[in-house]
PDB file of C-alpha atoms and ligand atoms in Angstrom:
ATOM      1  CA  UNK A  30      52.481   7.738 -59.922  1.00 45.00           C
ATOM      2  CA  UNK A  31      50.318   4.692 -58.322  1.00 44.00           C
ATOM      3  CA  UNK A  32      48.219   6.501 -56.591  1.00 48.00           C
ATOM      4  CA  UNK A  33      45.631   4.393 -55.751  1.00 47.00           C
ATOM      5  CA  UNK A  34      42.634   5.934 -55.890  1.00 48.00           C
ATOM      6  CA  UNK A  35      43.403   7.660 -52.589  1.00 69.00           C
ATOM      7  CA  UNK A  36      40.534  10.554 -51.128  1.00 85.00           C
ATOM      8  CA  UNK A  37      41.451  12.834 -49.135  1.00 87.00           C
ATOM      9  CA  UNK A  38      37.904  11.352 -47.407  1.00 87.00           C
ATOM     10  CA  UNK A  39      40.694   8.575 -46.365  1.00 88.00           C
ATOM     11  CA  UNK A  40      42.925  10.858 -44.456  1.00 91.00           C
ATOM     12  CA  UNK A  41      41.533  11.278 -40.500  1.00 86.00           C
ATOM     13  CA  UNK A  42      41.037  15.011 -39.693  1.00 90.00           C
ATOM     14  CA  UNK A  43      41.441  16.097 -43.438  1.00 94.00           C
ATOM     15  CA  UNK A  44      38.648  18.857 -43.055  1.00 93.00           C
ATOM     16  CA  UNK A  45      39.919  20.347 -39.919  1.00 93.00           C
ATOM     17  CA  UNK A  46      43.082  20.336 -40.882  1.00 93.00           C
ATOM     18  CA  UNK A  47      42.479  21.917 -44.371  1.00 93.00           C
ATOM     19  CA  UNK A  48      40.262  24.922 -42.345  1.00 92.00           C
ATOM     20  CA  UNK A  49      43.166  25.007 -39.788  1.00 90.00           C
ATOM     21  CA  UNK A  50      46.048  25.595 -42.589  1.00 89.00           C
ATOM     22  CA  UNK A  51      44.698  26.432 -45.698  1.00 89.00           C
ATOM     23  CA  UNK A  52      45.678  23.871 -47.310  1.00 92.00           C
ATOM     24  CA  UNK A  53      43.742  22.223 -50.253  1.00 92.00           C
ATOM     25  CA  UNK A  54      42.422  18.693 -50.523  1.00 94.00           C
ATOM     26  CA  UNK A  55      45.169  18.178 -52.890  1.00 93.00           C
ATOM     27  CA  UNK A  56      47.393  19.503 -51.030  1.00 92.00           C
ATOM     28  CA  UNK A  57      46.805  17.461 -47.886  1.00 94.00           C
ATOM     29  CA  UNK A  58      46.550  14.660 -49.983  1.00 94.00           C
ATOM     30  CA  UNK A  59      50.039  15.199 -51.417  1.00 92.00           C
ATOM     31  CA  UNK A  60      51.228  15.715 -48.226  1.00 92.00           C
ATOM     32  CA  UNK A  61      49.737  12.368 -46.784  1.00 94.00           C
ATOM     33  CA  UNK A  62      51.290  10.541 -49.971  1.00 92.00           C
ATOM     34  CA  UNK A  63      55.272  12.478 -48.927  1.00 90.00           C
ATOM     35  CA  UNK A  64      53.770  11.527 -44.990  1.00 93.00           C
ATOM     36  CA  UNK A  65      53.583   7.339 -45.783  1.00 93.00           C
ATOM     37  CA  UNK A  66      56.598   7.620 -47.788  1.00 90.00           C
ATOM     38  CA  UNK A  67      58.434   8.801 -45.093  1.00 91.00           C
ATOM     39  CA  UNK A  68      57.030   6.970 -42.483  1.00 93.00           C
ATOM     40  CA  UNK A  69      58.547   3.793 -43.133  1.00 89.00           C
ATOM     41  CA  UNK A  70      57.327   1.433 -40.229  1.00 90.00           C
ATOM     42  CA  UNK A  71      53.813   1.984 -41.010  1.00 92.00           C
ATOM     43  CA  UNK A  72      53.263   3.239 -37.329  1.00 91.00           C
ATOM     44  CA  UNK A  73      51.532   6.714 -38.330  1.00 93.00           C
ATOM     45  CA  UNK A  74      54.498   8.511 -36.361  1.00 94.00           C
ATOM     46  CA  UNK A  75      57.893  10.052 -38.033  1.00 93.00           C
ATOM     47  CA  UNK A  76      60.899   9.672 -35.898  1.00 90.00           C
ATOM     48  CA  UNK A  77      63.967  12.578 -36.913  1.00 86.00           C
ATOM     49  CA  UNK A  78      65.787   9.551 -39.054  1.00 86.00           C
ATOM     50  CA  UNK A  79      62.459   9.538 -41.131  1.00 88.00           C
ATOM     51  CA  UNK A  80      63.567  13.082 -42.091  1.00 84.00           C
ATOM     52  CA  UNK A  81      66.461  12.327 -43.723  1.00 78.00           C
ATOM     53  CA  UNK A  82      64.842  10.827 -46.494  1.00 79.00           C
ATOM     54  CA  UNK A  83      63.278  14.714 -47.803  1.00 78.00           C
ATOM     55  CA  UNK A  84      66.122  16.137 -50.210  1.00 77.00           C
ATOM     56  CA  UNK A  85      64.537  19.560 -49.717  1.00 76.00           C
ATOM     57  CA  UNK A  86      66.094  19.206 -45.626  1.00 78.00           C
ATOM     58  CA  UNK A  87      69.012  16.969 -46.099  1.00 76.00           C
ATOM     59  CA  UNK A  88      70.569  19.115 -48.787  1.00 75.00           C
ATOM     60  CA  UNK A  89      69.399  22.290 -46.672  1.00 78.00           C
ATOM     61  CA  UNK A  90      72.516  23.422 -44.782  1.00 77.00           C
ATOM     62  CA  UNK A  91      70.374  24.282 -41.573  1.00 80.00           C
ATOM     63  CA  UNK A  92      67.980  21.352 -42.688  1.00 82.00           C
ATOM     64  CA  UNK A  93      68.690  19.957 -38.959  1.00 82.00           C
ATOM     65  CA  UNK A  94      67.460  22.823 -37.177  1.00 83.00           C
ATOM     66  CA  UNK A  95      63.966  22.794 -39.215  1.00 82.00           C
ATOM     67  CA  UNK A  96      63.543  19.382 -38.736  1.00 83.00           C
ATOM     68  CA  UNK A  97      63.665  20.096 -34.901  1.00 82.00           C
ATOM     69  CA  UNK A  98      60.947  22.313 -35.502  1.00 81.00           C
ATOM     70  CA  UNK A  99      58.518  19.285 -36.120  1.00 81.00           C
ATOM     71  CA  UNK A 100      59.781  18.097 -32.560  1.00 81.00           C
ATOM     72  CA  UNK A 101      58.567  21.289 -30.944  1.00 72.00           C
ATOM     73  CA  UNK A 102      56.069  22.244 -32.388  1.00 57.00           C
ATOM     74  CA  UNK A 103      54.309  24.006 -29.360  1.00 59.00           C
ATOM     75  CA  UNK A 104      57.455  26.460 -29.572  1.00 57.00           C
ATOM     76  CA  UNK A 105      56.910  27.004 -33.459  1.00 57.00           C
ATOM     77  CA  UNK A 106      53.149  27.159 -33.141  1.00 50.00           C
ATOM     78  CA  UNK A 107      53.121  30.737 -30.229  1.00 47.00           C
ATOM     79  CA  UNK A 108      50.994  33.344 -31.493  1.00 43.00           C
ATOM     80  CA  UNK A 109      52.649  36.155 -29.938  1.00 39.00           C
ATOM     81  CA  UNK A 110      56.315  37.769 -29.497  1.00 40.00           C
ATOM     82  CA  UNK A 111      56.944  36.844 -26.346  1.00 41.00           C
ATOM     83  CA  UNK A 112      58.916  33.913 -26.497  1.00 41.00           C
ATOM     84  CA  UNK A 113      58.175  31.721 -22.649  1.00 40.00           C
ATOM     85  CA  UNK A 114      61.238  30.421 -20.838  1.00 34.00           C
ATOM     86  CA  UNK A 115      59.136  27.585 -19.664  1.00 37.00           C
ATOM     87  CA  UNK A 116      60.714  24.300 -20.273  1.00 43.00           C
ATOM     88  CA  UNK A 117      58.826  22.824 -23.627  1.00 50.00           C
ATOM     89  CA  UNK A 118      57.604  20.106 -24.227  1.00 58.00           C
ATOM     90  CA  UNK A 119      59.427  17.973 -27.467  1.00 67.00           C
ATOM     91  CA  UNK A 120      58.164  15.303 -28.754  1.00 73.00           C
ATOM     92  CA  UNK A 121      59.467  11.817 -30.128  1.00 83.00           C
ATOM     93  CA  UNK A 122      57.646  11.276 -33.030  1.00 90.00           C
ATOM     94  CA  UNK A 123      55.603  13.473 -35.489  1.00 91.00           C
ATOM     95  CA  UNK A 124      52.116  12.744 -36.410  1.00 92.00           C
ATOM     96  CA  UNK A 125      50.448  13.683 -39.686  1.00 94.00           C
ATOM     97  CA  UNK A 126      48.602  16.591 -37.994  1.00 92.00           C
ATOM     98  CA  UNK A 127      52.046  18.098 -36.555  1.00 89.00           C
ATOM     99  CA  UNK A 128      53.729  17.295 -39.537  1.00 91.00           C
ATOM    100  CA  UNK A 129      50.631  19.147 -41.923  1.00 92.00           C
ATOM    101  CA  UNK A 130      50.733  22.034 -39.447  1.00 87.00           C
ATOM    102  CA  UNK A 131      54.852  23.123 -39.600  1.00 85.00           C
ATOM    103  CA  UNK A 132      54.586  22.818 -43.137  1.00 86.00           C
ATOM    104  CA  UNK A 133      51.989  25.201 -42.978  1.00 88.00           C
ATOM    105  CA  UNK A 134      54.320  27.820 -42.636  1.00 83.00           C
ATOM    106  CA  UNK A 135      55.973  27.277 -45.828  1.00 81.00           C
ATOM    107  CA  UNK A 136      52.898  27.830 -47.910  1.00 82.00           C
ATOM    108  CA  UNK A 137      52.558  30.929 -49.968  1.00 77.00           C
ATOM    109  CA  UNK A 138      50.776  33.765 -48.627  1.00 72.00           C
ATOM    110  CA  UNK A 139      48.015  34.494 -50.862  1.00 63.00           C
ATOM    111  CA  UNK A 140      47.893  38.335 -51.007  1.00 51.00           C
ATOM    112  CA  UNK A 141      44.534  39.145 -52.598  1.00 40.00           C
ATOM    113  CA  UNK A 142      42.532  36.887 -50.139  1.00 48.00           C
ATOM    114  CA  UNK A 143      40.331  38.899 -47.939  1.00 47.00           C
ATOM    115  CA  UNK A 144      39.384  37.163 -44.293  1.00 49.00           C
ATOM    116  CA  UNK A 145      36.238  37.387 -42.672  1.00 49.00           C
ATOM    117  CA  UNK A 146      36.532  39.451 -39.358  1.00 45.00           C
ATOM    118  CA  UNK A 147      37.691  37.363 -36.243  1.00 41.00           C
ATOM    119  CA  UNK A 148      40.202  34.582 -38.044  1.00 51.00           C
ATOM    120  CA  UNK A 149      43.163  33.612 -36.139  1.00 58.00           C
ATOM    121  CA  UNK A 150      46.342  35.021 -37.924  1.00 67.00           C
ATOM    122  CA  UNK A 151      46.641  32.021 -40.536  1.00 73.00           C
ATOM    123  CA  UNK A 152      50.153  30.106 -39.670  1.00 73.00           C
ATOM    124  CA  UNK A 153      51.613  31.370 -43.529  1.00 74.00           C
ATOM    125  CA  UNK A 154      51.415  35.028 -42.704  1.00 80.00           C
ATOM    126  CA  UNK A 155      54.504  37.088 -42.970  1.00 81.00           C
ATOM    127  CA  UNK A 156      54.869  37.743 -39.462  1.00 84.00           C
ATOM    128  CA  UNK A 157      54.803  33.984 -38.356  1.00 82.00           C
ATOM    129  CA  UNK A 158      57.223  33.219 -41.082  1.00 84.00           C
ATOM    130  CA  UNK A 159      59.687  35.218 -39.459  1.00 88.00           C
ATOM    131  CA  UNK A 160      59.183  33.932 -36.358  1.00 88.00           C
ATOM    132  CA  UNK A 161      59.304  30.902 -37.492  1.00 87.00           C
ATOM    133  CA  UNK A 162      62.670  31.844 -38.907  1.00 88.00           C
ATOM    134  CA  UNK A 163      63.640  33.381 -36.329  1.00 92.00           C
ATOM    135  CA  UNK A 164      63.360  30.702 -34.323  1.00 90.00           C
ATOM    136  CA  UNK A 165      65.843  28.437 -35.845  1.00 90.00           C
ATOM    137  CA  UNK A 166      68.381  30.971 -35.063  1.00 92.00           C
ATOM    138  CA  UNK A 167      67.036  31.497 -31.257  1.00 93.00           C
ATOM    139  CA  UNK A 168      68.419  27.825 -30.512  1.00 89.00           C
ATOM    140  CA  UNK A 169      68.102  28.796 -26.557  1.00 91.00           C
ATOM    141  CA  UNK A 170      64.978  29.982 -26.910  1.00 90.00           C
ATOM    142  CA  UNK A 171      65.709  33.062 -25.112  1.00 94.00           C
ATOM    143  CA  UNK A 172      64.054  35.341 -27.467  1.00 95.00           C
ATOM    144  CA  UNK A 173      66.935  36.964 -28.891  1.00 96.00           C
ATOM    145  CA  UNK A 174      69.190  36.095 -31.735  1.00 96.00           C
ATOM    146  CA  UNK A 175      73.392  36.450 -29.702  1.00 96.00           C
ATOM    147  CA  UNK A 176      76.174  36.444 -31.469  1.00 94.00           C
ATOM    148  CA  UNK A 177      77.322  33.084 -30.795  1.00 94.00           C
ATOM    149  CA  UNK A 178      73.298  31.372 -32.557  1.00 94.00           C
ATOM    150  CA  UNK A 179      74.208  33.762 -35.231  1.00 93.00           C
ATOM    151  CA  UNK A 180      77.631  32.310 -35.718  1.00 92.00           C
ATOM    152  CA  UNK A 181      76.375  29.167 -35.715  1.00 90.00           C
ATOM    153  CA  UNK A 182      73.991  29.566 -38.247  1.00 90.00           C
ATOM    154  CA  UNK A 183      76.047  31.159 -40.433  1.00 87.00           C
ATOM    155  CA  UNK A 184      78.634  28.473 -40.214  1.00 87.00           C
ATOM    156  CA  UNK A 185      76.366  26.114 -41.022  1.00 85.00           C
ATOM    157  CA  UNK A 186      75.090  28.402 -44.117  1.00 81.00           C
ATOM    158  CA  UNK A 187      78.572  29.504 -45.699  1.00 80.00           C
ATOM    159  CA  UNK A 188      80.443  27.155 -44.396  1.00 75.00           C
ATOM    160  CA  UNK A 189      83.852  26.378 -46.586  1.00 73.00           C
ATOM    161  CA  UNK A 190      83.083  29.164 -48.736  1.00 77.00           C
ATOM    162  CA  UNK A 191      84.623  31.697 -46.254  1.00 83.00           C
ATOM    163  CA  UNK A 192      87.472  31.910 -44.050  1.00 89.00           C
ATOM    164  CA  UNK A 193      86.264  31.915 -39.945  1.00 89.00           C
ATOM    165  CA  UNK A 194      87.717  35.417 -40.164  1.00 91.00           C
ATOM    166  CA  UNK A 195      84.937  36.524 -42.721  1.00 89.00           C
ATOM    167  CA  UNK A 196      82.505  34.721 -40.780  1.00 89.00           C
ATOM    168  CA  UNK A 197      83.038  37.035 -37.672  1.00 91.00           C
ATOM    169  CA  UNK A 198      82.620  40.301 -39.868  1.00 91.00           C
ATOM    170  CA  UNK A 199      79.906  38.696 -41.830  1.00 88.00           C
ATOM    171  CA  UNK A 200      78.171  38.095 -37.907  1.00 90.00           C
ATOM    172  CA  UNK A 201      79.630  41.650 -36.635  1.00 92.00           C
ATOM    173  CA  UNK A 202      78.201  43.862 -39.318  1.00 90.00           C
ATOM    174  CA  UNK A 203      74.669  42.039 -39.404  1.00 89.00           C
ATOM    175  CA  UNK A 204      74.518  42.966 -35.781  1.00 92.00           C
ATOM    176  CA  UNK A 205      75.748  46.260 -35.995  1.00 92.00           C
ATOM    177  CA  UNK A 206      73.330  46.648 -38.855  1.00 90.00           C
ATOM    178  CA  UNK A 207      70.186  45.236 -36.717  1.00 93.00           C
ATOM    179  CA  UNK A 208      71.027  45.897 -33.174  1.00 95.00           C
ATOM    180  CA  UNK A 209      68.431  48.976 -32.588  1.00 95.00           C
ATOM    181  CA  UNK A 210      68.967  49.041 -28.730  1.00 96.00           C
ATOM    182  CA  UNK A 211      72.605  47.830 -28.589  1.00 96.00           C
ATOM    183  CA  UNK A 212      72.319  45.068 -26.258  1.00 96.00           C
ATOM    184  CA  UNK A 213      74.683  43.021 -28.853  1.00 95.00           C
ATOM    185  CA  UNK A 214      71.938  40.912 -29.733  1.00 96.00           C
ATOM    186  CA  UNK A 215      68.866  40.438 -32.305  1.00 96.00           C
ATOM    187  CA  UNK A 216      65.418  40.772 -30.847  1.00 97.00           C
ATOM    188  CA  UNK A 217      62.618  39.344 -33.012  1.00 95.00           C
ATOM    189  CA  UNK A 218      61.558  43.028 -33.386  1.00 95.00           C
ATOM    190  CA  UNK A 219      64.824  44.198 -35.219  1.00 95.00           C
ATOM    191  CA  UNK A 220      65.297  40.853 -37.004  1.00 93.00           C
ATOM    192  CA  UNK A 221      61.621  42.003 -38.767  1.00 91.00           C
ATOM    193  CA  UNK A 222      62.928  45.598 -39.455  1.00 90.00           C
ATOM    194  CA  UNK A 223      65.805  44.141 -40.672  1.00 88.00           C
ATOM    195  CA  UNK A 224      64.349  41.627 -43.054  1.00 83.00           C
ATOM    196  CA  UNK A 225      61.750  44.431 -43.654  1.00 80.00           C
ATOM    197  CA  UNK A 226      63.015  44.445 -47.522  1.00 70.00           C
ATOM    198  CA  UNK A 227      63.732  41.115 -47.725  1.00 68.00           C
ATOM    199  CA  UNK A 228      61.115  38.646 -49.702  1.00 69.00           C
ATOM    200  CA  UNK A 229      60.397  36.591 -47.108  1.00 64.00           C
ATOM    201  CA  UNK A 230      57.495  34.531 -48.565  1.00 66.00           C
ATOM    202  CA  UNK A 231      59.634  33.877 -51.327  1.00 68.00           C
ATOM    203  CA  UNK A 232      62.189  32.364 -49.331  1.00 68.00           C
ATOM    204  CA  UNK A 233      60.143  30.613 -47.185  1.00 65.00           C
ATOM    205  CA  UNK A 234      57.815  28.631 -49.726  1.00 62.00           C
ATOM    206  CA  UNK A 235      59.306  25.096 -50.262  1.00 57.00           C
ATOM    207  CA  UNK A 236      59.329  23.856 -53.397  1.00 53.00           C
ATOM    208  CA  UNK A 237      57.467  20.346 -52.294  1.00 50.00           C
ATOM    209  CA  UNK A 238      54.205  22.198 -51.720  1.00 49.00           C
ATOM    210  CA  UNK A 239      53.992  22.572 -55.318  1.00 42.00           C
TER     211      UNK A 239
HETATM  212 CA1   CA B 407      69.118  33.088 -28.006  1.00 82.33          CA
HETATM  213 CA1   CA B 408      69.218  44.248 -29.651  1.00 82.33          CA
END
């Protein structure tokens, strides 16, 4: 729909960014076109308003907390479990890089694609998804999932379906359930054996990347 003639040639840091994500040329290229719809000012940069405008995150119940995700993306970008206590950095705006690499999470893992020896762990693998997941509970970035994030999330997820009452056993048994060490909380560890059955990709793979 009017697309005029655009190349992914067009697009600064296309290649790297493609090599970095896995993302195809026409996949970058549809994500440049979402990109200048969103950025309405012209400026290059998204501010959180500029958010709003994707009905995939304003009809998402948590939408809110993945949008901050684009604000910090150093936090949603670690390699490793250990989650740092340093202060990070968040950002004002987004730039078409940031915003190409957190939605790099949300592509499908390919299964059958075998990688050549010393690749990085590419940013759609399982693992990464969950901690990427993970993270949006973790909203004090202590590296544990308490009761209270859980709550919160759960609120935000059920909402006026269920009584505050069923909320706190819905929050209760999931920690009971996932709690290995039963220090009332949810390491990233036993939030992975607990989603270990859970289709994760599948859940994870917006429907915008299609
Ligand atoms: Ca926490
Ligand atoms: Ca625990």
């Amino acid at each position: 729909m009017g697309s005029n003639s655009s190349s992914v040639n067009n697009i600064p840091n296309a290649q790297e960014l493609m090599q970095e994500t896995g993302f195809s040329a026409a996949h970058i290229l549809r994500l440049h076109e979402r990109f200048e719809f969103l950025d309405k000012d012209k400026r290059g940069q998204l501010s959180p308003q500029d958010f709003g405008a994707l009905p995939e995150l304003a009809l998402n119940p948590i939408g809110d907390r993945i949008i901050g995700a684009f604000f910090s993306p150093g936090h949603f970008q670690q390699e490793t479990g250990n989650v740092s206590l340093s202060p990070l950095s968040r950002q004002e705006t987004v730039d078409f890089a940031s915003f190409v690499r957190i939605l790099a999470h949300f592509r499908p893992t390919e299964t059958n694609r075998t990688r050549d020896g010393a690749q990085q762990e590419p940013v759609n693998s399982k693992t990464r998804k969950l901690k990427f997941a993970f993270q949006l509970y973790d909203q004090d970035r202590d590296g544990k999932i308490s009761r209270a994030e859980l709550l919160q999330v759960l609120r935000a997820m059920l909402g006026i379906q269920v009584t505050e009452e069923q909320l706190q056993s819905i929050a209760e048994r999931a920690i009971q359930e996932a709690d290995l060490d039963k220090d009332d909380a949810i390491s990233f560890d036993e939030f992975r054996k607990s989603l270990e059955k859970v289709d994760i990709d599948h859940k994870m793979s917006i429907r915008f990347l299609r």
